[in-house]
Coordinates of C-alpha atoms in Angstrom, one line a residue:
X20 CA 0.0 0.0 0.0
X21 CA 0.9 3.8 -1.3
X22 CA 1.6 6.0 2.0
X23 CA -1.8 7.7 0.9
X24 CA -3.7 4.8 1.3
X25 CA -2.3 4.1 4.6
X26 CA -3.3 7.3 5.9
X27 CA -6.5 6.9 4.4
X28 CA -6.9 3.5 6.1
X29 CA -6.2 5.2 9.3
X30 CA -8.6 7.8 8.9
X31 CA -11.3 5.4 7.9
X32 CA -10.3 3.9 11.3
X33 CA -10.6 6.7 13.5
X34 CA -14.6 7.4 12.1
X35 CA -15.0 4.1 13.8
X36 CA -14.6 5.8 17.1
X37 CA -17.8 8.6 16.1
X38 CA -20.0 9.3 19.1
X39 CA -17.1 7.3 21.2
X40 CA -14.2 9.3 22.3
X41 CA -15.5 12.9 23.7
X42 CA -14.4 14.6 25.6
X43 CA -11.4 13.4 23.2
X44 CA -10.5 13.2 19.2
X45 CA -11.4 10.6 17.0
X46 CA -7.6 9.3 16.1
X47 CA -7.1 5.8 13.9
X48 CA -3.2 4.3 13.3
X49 CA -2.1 1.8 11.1
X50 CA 1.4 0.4 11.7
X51 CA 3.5 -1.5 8.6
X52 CA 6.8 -3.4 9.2
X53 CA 10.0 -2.7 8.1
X54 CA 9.3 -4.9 4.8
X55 CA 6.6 -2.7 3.7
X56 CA 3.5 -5.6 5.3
X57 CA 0.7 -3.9 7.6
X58 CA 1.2 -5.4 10.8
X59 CA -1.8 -3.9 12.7
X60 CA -4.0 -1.0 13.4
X61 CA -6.2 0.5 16.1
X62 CA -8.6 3.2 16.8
X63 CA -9.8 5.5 19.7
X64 CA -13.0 4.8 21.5
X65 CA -13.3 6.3 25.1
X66 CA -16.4 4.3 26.0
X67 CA -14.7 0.6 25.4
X68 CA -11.3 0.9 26.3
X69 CA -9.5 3.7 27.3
X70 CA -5.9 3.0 25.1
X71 CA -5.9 5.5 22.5
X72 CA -5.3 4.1 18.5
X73 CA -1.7 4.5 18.5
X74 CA -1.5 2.3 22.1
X75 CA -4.1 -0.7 20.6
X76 CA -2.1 -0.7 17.1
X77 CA 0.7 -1.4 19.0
X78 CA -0.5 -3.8 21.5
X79 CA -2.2 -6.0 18.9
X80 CA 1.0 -6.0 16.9
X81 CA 1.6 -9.9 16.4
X82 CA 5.1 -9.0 14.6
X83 CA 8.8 -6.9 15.7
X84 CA 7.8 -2.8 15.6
X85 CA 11.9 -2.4 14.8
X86 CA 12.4 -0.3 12.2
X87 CA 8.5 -0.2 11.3
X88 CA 6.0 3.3 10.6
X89 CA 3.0 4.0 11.9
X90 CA 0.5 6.2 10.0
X91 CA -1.5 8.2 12.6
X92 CA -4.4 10.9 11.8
X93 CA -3.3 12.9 14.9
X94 CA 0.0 14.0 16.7
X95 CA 1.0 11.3 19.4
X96 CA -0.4 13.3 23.1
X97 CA 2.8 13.8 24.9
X98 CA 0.9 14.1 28.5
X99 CA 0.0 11.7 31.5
X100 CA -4.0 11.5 31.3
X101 CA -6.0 8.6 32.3
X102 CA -3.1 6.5 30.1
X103 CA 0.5 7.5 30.1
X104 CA 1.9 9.5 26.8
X105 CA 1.4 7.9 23.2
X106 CA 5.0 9.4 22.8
X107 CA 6.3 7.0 25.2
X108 CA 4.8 4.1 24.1
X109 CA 6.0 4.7 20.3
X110 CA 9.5 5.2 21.7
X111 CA 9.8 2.2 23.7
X112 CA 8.5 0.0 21.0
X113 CA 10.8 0.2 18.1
X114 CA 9.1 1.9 15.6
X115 CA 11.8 3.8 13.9
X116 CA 9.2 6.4 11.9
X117 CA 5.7 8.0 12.5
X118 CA 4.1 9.9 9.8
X119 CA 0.9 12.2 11.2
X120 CA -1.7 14.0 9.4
X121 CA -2.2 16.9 11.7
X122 CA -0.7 18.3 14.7
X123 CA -2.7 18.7 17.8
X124 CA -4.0 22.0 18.7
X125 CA -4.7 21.3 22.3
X126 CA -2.1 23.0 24.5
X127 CA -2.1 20.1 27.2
X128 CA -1.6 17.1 24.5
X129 CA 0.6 19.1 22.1
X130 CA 4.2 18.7 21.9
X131 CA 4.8 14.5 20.9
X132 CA 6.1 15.6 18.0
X133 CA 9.0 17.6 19.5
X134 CA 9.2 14.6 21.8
X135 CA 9.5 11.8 19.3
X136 CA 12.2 13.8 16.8
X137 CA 14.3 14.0 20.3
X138 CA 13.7 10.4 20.6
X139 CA 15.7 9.7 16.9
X140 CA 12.3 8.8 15.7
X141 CA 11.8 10.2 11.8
X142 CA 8.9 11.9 11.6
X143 CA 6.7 13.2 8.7
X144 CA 3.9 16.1 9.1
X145 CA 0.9 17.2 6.8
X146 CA -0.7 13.9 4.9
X147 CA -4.1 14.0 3.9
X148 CA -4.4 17.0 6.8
X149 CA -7.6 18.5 4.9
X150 CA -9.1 15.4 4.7
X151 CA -8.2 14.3 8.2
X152 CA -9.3 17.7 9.9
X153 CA -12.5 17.2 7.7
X154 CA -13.1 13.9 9.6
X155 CA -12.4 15.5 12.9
X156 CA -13.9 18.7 12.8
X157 CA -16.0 18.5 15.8
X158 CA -13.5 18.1 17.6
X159 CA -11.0 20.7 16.4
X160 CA -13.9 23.3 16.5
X161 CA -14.7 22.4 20.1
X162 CA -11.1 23.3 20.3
X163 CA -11.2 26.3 19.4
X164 CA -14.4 27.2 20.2
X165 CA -15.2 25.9 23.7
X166 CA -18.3 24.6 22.5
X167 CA -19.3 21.6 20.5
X168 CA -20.0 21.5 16.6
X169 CA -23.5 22.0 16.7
X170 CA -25.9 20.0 13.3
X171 CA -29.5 20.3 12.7
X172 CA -30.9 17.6 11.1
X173 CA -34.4 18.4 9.7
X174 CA -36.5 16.4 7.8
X175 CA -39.3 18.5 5.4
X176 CA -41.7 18.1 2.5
X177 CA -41.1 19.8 -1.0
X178 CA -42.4 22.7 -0.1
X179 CA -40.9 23.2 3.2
X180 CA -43.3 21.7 6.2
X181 CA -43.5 19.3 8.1
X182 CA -46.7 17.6 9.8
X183 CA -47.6 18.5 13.8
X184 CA -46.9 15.6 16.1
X185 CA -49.7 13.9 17.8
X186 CA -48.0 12.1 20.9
X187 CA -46.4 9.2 18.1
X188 CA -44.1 10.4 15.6
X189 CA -44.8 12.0 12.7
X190 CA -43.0 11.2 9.5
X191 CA -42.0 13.0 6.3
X192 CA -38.9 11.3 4.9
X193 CA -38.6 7.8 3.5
X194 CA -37.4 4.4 5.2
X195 CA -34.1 5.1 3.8
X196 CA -34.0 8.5 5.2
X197 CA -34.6 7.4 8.4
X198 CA -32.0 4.4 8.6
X199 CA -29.3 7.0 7.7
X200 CA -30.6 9.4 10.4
X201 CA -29.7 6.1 12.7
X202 CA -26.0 6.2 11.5
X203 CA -25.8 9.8 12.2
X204 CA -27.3 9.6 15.3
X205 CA -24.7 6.8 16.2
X206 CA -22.1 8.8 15.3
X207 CA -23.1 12.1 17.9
X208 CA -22.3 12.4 21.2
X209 CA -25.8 13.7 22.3
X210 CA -29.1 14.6 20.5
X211 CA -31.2 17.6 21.5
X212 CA -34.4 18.0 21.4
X213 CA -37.1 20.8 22.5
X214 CA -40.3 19.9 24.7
X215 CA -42.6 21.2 22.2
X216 CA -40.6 18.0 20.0
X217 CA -40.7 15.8 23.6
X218 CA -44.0 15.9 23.7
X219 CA -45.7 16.1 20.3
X220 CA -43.5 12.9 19.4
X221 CA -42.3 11.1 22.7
X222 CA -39.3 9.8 20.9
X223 CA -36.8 7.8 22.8
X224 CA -33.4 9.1 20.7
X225 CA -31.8 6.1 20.5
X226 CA -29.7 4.4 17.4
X227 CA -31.4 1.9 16.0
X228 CA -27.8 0.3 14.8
X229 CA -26.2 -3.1 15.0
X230 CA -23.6 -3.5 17.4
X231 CA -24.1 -0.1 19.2
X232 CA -21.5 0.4 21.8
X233 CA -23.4 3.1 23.5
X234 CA -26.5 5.5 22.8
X235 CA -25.8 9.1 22.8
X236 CA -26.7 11.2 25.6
X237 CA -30.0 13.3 25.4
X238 CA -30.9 17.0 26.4
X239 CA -34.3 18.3 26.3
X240 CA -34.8 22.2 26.3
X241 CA -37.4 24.1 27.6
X242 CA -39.9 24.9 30.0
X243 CA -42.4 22.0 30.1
X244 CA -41.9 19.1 32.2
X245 CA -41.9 16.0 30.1
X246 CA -44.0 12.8 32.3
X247 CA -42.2 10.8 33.8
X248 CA -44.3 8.4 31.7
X249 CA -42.4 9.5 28.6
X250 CA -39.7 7.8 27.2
X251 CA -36.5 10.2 27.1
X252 CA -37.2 8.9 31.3
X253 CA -36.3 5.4 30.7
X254 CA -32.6 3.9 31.6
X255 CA -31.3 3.1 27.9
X256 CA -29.1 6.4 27.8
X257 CA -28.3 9.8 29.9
X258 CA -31.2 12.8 29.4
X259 CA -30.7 16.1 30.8
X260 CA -33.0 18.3 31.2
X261 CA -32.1 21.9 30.5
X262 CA -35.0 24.1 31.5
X263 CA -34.2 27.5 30.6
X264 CA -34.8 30.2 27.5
X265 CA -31.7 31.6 27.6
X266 CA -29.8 30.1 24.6
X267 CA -26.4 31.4 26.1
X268 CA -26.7 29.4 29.2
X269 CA -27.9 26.6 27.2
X270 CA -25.3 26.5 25.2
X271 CA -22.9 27.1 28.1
X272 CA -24.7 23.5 29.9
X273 CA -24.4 21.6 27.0
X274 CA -20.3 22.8 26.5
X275 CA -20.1 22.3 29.6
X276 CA -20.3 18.0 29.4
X277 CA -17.5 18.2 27.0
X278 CA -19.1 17.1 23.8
X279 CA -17.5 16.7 20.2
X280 CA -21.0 17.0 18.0
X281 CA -24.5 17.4 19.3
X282 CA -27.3 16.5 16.7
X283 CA -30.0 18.9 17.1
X284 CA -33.4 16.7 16.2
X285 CA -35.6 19.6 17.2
X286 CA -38.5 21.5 15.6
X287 CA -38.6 24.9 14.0
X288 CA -38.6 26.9 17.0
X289 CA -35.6 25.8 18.8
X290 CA -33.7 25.1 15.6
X291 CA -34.4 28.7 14.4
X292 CA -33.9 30.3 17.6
X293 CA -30.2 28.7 17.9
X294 CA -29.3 29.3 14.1
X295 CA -30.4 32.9 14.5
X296 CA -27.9 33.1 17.2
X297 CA -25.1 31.7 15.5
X298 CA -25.2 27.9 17.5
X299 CA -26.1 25.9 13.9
X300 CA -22.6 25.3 12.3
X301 CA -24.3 22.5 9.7
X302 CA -27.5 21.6 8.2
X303 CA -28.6 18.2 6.9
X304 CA -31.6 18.3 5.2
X305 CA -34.0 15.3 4.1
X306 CA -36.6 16.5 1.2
X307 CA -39.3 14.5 1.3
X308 CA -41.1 14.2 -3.0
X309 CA -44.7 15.3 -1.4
X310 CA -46.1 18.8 -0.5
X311 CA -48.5 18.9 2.3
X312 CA -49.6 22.2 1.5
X313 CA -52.6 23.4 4.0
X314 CA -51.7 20.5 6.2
X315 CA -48.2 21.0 7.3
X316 CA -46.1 23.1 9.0
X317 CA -43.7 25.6 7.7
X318 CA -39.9 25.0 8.7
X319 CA -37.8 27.9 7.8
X320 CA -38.6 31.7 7.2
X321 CA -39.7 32.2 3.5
X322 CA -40.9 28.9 3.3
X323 CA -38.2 27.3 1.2
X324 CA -36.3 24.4 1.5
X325 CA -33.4 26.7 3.1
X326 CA -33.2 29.1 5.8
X327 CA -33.7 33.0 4.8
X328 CA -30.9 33.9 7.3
X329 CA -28.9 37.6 6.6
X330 CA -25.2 36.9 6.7
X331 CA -25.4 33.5 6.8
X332 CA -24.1 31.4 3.6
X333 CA -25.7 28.1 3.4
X334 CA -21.8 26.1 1.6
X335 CA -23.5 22.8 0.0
X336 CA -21.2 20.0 1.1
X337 CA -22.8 16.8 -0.3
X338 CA -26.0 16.0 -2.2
X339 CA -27.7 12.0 -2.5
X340 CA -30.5 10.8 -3.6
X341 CA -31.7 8.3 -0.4
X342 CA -34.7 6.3 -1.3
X343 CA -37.6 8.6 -2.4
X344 CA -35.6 11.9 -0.5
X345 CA -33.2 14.2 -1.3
X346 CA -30.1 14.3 1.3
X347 CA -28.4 17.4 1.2
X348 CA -25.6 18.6 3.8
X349 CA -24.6 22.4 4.6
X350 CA -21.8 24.0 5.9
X351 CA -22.7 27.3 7.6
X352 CA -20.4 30.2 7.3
X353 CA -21.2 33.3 9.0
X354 CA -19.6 36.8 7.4
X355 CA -16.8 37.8 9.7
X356 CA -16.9 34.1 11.3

């Protein structure tokens, strides 16, 4: 394998760790032998072990690390945590060369890099970095924001609406719309939702994915107390209950449980009240073929398919056809932001 496929290996590793590593990165690493043979490979995920990927690749090695590489999205932490450095490990190994997508901007962890080129350890600095910080993005802008990366996923007909919950939820996409809504809920650290949502729908928030290592956390925001009847009060996951208008301090509570990505699965109240404030940072949309017309409910200002929002350009980032729906994802970028 080409080095660029072995980076690209280790970043389709680290995605395995999505929705499993807050408060830290999502971080994959491949190790090859000296010969040029992949001799293993590992990945972060908080919830199941707490090694991180450079630590499992090595400890599932099965072959000599002398002289090998390992191919790492993010720069080795050089700091005692809950696991001693992944400098230290790499060192006492054998492995002669590390090559790293991106440096690590957090000012604890920083530094292995320094560390491993005093060590005699080669290093290489930069591959696939755009893709890689692509992958990780939540976690680099709760970096350097102090806040989680913040995605509303919103379902809607063709012309904008969507239908009024009656205590059972309400649906607008298609099957297939809904099974890739699973993934990306899998793949969040904690789904918010308002209790105008809570109670129209009484959702439970949970993945519905194979082999699910742990359901996300939920939040609920607002006023209303939800019955203890409901289901966001049963034991399958963590809710917490944020009752307060204040979109600051709600944003402030949520930051404050160290989140990567929060999936906002609220209605058009909340959602518009924290993209008006500048909280949205990306928008999934899932356009339904049918119009409900009369009968539904209109999402965003203006009525379209996209928010009306001044100073806010909606970047398209991807665009599928899933089942009978249109899936479109957008970045937000704010002027002066």
């Amino acid at each position: 394998m080409q080095q660029v496929e072995l980076m690209q290996r280790a970043l389709s590793l680290s995605e395995n760790g999505l929705g499993l590593t807050y408060p830290n990165p999502i971080v994959g690493a491949i190790i090859v032998g000296a010969s040029g043979e992949v001799i293993s490979e590992g990945f972060h995920q908080r919830f199941t072990s707490p090694h991180h990927a450079e630590v499992v690749a090595i400890n599932s090695a099965k072959a000599t690390l002398e002289g090998a590489t390992i191919y790492v999205t993010l720069e080795p932490c050089s700091h005692t945590g809950t696991t001693p450095p992944c400098t230290s490990a790499i060192i006492d190994s054998g492995i002669s060369r590390v090559v790293i997508a991106n440096r690590d901007p957090h000012t604890v962890a920083s530094g292995g890099i320094e560390i491993l080129i005093d060590a005699g350890i080669d290093i290489e600095v930069g591959l696939l970095s755009k893709e890689v910080a692509f992958s990780n993005r939540s976690w680099l802008h709760k970096i350097a924001t102090g806040r989680p990366r913040i995605i509303w996923k919103v379902a809607l007909s063709q012309d904008g609406k969507i239908l009024e919950g009656n205590g059972t939820p309400s649906w607008v996409s298609s099957e297939e719309s809904r099974a890739d809504v699973q993934i990306l809920r899998a793949q969040s650290d904690a789904i918010v939702v308002g209790t105008g949502t809570a109670l129209a729908d009484n959702p439970h928030l949970n993945p519905r994915v194979e082999s699910l290592v742990k359901n996300p956390d939920r939040i609920v925001v607002g006023l209303r107390e939800i019955p203890r009847s409901f289901n966001l009060h049963d034991e399958s996951a963590t809710t917490h209950f944020i009752q307060e208008r204040d979109l600051d301090k709600v944003i402030s509570e949520i930051s404050g449980y160290g989140y990567n990505q929060v999936l906002l699965e609220c209605g058009p109240e909340l959602g518009n009240a924290l993209m008006s404030a500048g909280y949205i940072d990306e928008l999934i949309t899932y356009i339904s073929p049918v119009n409900f017309e009369a009968t539904g409910k209109v999402v965003f200002a203006g009525g379209g398919q996209l928010p009306e929002l001044p100073g806010v350009e909606f970047k398209e980032i991807g665009k599928s056809a899933i089942g009978a729906d249109i899936k479109s994802h957008y970045f937000l970028l704010r002027k002066g932001g």
